[in-house]
Amino acid sequence: MTYTEPAQMLDLSAARPAFERLTAFVKAAGAAENASTDSSAATDSASAAGTVPGAGPQLIDPDETAAQIPPVLQPLVDEFAGIHLDDDFEVNLVIDERTDLGPYTLLGDTDEYYPLFETADEAIIVTIADNGNAGGVWYIDEELGLHLLATSLPAYLETVGNAIAAVGSDSGERVKMHLLSHAVSTVNVLNTVEDLDARVQFSEDGQQATIVKG
């Protein structure tokens, strides 16, 4: 993967209120857990480090080994690497490896997007333009349908915060469904693919997706 140095860096001033809000959710959930659970000293120590499996939302460690991070995202990663709710949802800016299989089957080159969440059947990505800029955030469902969740990464972080505020942080699936219910637009890819070599092409701002011949 070869990412271009962006012509326009991500606006941290726009993203900071959103990721500080997500950080506050994690701290509040941790405080509530500590207040309601009579745990051992060892568990208390692990919980303070944010390492207890299934202990509610946790911040993602920015020092985790990651695949090549697009330069446009690096300033954000330096301050906020993401939030993990459970196996059904997270915002992860330090994905540890990349693939072009599964939900990415009809996407273009892997340097045209960066995953924020992925399973074997679905993914959430932020688009990366040829000029290195970050664009819209899309959810790819099990049928390879594309759902525009937000027109920018800062807007997506704000939307995730709104979803957690609305449905809580104890179920990643509910958060994901809430995000989908507020999607900006949807592209039913399989219904429009006629050529087996066709692929999805995003507009430069990442807010539109079209099907082009391979």
Short mmCIF file of C-alpha atoms in Angstrom, two decimals:
data_model
loop_
_atom_site.label_atom_id
_atom_site.label_comp_id
_atom_site.label_asym_id
_atom_site.label_seq_id
_atom_site.Cartn_x
_atom_site.Cartn_y
_atom_site.Cartn_z
CA MET A 1 0.00 0.00 0.00
CA THR A 2 1.22 3.47 -0.85
CA TYR A 3 -0.69 6.34 0.69
CA THR A 4 -0.24 9.90 -0.57
CA GLU A 5 0.62 12.64 1.89
CA PRO A 6 -2.70 14.44 2.23
CA ALA A 7 -3.32 17.83 0.72
CA GLN A 8 -5.58 18.56 3.68
CA MET A 9 -4.91 17.13 7.13
CA LEU A 10 -7.81 15.84 9.19
CA ASP A 11 -9.34 18.65 11.23
CA LEU A 12 -8.62 17.60 14.80
CA SER A 13 -10.51 20.59 16.15
CA ALA A 14 -13.64 19.09 14.60
CA ALA A 15 -12.86 15.56 15.75
CA ARG A 16 -11.68 16.30 19.29
CA PRO A 17 -15.08 16.98 20.92
CA ALA A 18 -16.36 13.70 19.45
CA PHE A 19 -13.49 11.50 20.59
CA GLU A 20 -13.34 13.19 23.98
CA ARG A 21 -17.02 12.34 24.35
CA LEU A 22 -16.29 8.69 23.47
CA THR A 23 -13.44 8.66 25.99
CA ALA A 24 -15.84 10.02 28.60
CA PHE A 25 -18.27 7.15 27.88
CA VAL A 26 -15.49 4.65 28.59
CA LYS A 27 -14.49 6.37 31.82
CA ALA A 28 -18.10 6.61 33.00
CA ALA A 29 -18.72 2.93 32.23
CA GLY A 30 -15.54 1.99 34.10
CA ALA A 31 -16.54 4.08 37.10
CA ALA A 32 -19.99 2.48 37.17
CA GLU A 33 -18.47 -1.00 36.93
CA ASN A 34 -16.08 -0.30 39.79
CA ALA A 35 -18.87 1.12 41.92
CA SER A 36 -21.18 -1.87 41.41
CA THR A 37 -18.70 -4.75 41.50
CA ASP A 38 -16.99 -6.11 44.59
CA SER A 39 -13.84 -7.34 42.84
CA SER A 40 -10.47 -8.62 43.93
CA ALA A 41 -7.39 -6.45 43.99
CA ALA A 42 -6.05 -8.24 40.94
CA THR A 43 -9.23 -7.60 38.98
CA ASP A 44 -9.24 -3.96 40.08
CA SER A 45 -5.69 -3.58 38.80
CA ALA A 46 -6.50 -5.14 35.44
CA SER A 47 -9.68 -3.10 35.09
CA ALA A 48 -7.77 0.11 35.71
CA ALA A 49 -5.52 -0.83 32.83
CA GLY A 50 -8.55 -1.43 30.62
CA THR A 51 -7.62 -5.06 29.97
CA VAL A 52 -10.51 -7.06 31.43
CA PRO A 53 -12.33 -8.98 28.66
CA GLY A 54 -16.04 -8.21 28.57
CA ALA A 55 -15.65 -5.31 31.00
CA GLY A 56 -17.63 -2.91 28.86
CA PRO A 57 -16.35 -0.25 26.45
CA GLN A 58 -12.59 0.16 26.36
CA LEU A 59 -10.23 2.55 24.64
CA ILE A 60 -7.99 0.96 22.04
CA ASP A 61 -4.29 1.08 22.81
CA PRO A 62 -2.59 3.50 20.36
CA ASP A 63 0.62 1.50 20.72
CA GLU A 64 -0.93 -1.65 19.23
CA THR A 65 0.84 -2.87 16.13
CA ALA A 66 -1.07 -1.63 13.09
CA ALA A 67 -0.99 -2.06 9.36
CA GLN A 68 0.22 1.01 7.52
CA ILE A 69 -1.89 3.92 8.71
CA PRO A 70 -2.79 6.56 6.10
CA PRO A 71 -0.84 9.76 6.90
CA VAL A 72 -4.09 11.74 7.03
CA LEU A 73 -5.23 9.66 10.02
CA GLN A 74 -1.97 9.64 11.98
CA PRO A 75 -2.58 12.90 13.92
CA LEU A 76 -5.92 11.49 15.13
CA VAL A 77 -4.35 8.13 16.06
CA ASP A 78 -1.78 10.01 18.16
CA GLU A 79 -4.65 11.25 20.34
CA PHE A 80 -7.37 8.64 19.91
CA ALA A 81 -6.84 5.13 18.52
CA GLY A 82 -10.45 4.08 18.92
CA ILE A 83 -13.08 2.54 21.17
CA HIS A 84 -14.01 -1.14 21.51
CA LEU A 85 -17.50 -2.10 22.67
CA ASP A 86 -17.53 -5.84 21.92
CA ASP A 87 -17.04 -8.24 19.00
CA ASP A 88 -20.02 -6.65 17.22
CA PHE A 89 -18.71 -3.09 17.09
CA GLU A 90 -15.66 -0.91 17.53
CA VAL A 91 -13.97 2.10 16.02
CA ASN A 92 -10.40 0.93 15.48
CA LEU A 93 -7.82 3.21 13.87
CA VAL A 94 -4.99 0.69 14.35
CA ILE A 95 -6.24 -2.37 12.43
CA ASP A 96 -3.44 -4.93 12.72
CA GLU A 97 -3.63 -6.44 9.22
CA ARG A 98 -5.30 -5.83 5.88
CA THR A 99 -7.17 -8.06 3.44
CA ASP A 100 -9.08 -7.56 0.19
CA LEU A 101 -11.39 -10.54 0.79
CA GLY A 102 -14.80 -10.89 2.46
CA PRO A 103 -16.69 -7.58 2.59
CA TYR A 104 -13.95 -5.89 0.54
CA THR A 105 -14.45 -8.17 -2.50
CA LEU A 106 -15.89 -5.47 -4.78
CA LEU A 107 -13.77 -2.58 -3.52
CA GLY A 108 -10.76 -1.22 -5.36
CA ASP A 109 -7.16 -1.11 -4.21
CA THR A 110 -6.65 -1.36 -0.47
CA ASP A 111 -5.09 2.11 -0.39
CA GLU A 112 -8.47 3.57 -1.42
CA TYR A 113 -9.94 2.91 2.02
CA TYR A 114 -9.00 2.08 5.60
CA PRO A 115 -11.01 -0.27 7.87
CA LEU A 116 -12.43 1.00 11.15
CA PHE A 117 -14.26 -2.22 12.00
CA GLU A 118 -14.35 -5.60 10.32
CA THR A 119 -15.54 -9.18 10.62
CA ALA A 120 -15.49 -11.99 8.06
CA ASP A 121 -18.79 -10.71 6.60
CA GLU A 122 -19.04 -6.97 7.23
CA ALA A 123 -16.89 -3.88 7.63
CA ILE A 124 -16.90 -0.15 8.24
CA ILE A 125 -14.37 1.86 6.24
CA VAL A 126 -13.24 5.42 5.71
CA THR A 127 -12.39 6.27 2.12
CA ILE A 128 -8.95 7.60 1.19
CA ALA A 129 -8.74 9.66 -2.00
CA ASP A 130 -5.88 9.69 -4.49
CA ASN A 131 -4.76 13.00 -2.99
CA GLY A 132 -4.48 11.37 0.44
CA ASN A 133 -7.52 13.02 1.98
CA ALA A 134 -9.99 11.09 4.13
CA GLY A 135 -13.60 11.03 2.95
CA GLY A 136 -16.88 9.41 3.88
CA VAL A 137 -17.42 6.48 6.23
CA TRP A 138 -19.28 3.47 4.81
CA TYR A 139 -20.73 0.28 6.27
CA ILE A 140 -20.49 -2.82 4.04
CA ASP A 141 -23.12 -5.41 4.91
CA GLU A 142 -23.16 -9.18 4.37
CA GLU A 143 -24.75 -8.72 0.93
CA LEU A 144 -22.01 -6.23 -0.01
CA GLY A 145 -24.50 -3.36 0.20
CA LEU A 146 -22.91 0.01 0.96
CA HIS A 147 -24.36 2.40 3.53
CA LEU A 148 -22.92 5.91 3.94
CA LEU A 149 -22.84 6.42 7.71
CA ALA A 150 -21.17 9.85 7.73
CA THR A 151 -19.64 12.28 5.26
CA SER A 152 -16.39 12.55 7.22
CA LEU A 153 -14.49 10.77 9.98
CA PRO A 154 -15.10 13.54 12.58
CA ALA A 155 -18.81 13.39 11.72
CA TYR A 156 -18.72 9.61 12.12
CA LEU A 157 -17.17 9.83 15.57
CA GLU A 158 -19.93 12.25 16.54
CA THR A 159 -22.54 9.87 15.12
CA VAL A 160 -21.10 6.96 17.11
CA GLY A 161 -21.30 9.08 20.24
CA ASN A 162 -24.93 9.88 19.48
CA ALA A 163 -25.66 6.17 19.00
CA ILE A 164 -24.07 5.22 22.31
CA ALA A 165 -25.96 8.00 24.06
CA ALA A 166 -29.20 6.71 22.53
CA VAL A 167 -28.88 2.94 23.06
CA GLY A 168 -26.08 2.52 25.59
CA SER A 169 -22.66 0.91 25.27
CA ASP A 170 -23.46 -2.61 26.45
CA SER A 171 -24.37 -3.93 22.97
CA GLY A 172 -22.27 -3.22 19.91
CA GLU A 173 -24.99 -4.73 17.71
CA ARG A 174 -27.54 -2.18 18.93
CA VAL A 175 -25.09 0.65 18.34
CA LYS A 176 -24.43 -0.62 14.82
CA MET A 177 -28.14 -0.95 14.06
CA HIS A 178 -28.71 2.59 15.30
CA LEU A 179 -25.97 3.85 12.98
CA LEU A 180 -27.55 2.01 10.05
CA SER A 181 -30.97 3.44 10.81
CA HIS A 182 -29.47 6.91 10.37
CA ALA A 183 -27.43 6.15 7.23
CA VAL A 184 -27.16 9.03 4.76
CA SER A 185 -27.55 6.82 1.67
CA THR A 186 -27.43 3.18 0.53
CA VAL A 187 -26.09 1.49 -2.61
CA ASN A 188 -27.35 -2.04 -3.31
CA VAL A 189 -24.23 -3.25 -5.06
CA LEU A 190 -25.21 -6.80 -6.04
CA ASN A 191 -28.39 -5.57 -7.73
CA THR A 192 -26.35 -3.38 -10.09
CA VAL A 193 -23.36 -5.61 -10.83
CA GLU A 194 -23.55 -7.10 -14.32
CA ASP A 195 -19.85 -7.67 -14.95
CA LEU A 196 -18.07 -10.15 -12.68
CA ASP A 197 -15.01 -7.90 -12.85
CA ALA A 198 -16.94 -4.83 -11.74
CA ARG A 199 -15.86 -2.96 -8.64
CA VAL A 200 -16.96 -0.08 -6.44
CA GLN A 201 -15.46 3.33 -7.09
CA PHE A 202 -15.79 6.13 -4.56
CA SER A 203 -15.96 9.82 -5.44
CA GLU A 204 -13.01 11.94 -4.38
CA ASP A 205 -14.86 13.19 -1.30
CA GLY A 206 -15.92 9.62 -0.48
CA GLN A 207 -19.60 10.53 -0.33
CA GLN A 208 -20.74 8.65 -3.42
CA ALA A 209 -20.18 5.08 -4.62
CA THR A 210 -20.66 3.85 -8.18
CA ILE A 211 -20.10 0.53 -9.94
CA VAL A 212 -17.47 0.53 -12.69
CA LYS A 213 -16.16 -2.23 -14.94
CA GLY A 214 -12.95 -3.83 -13.74
#
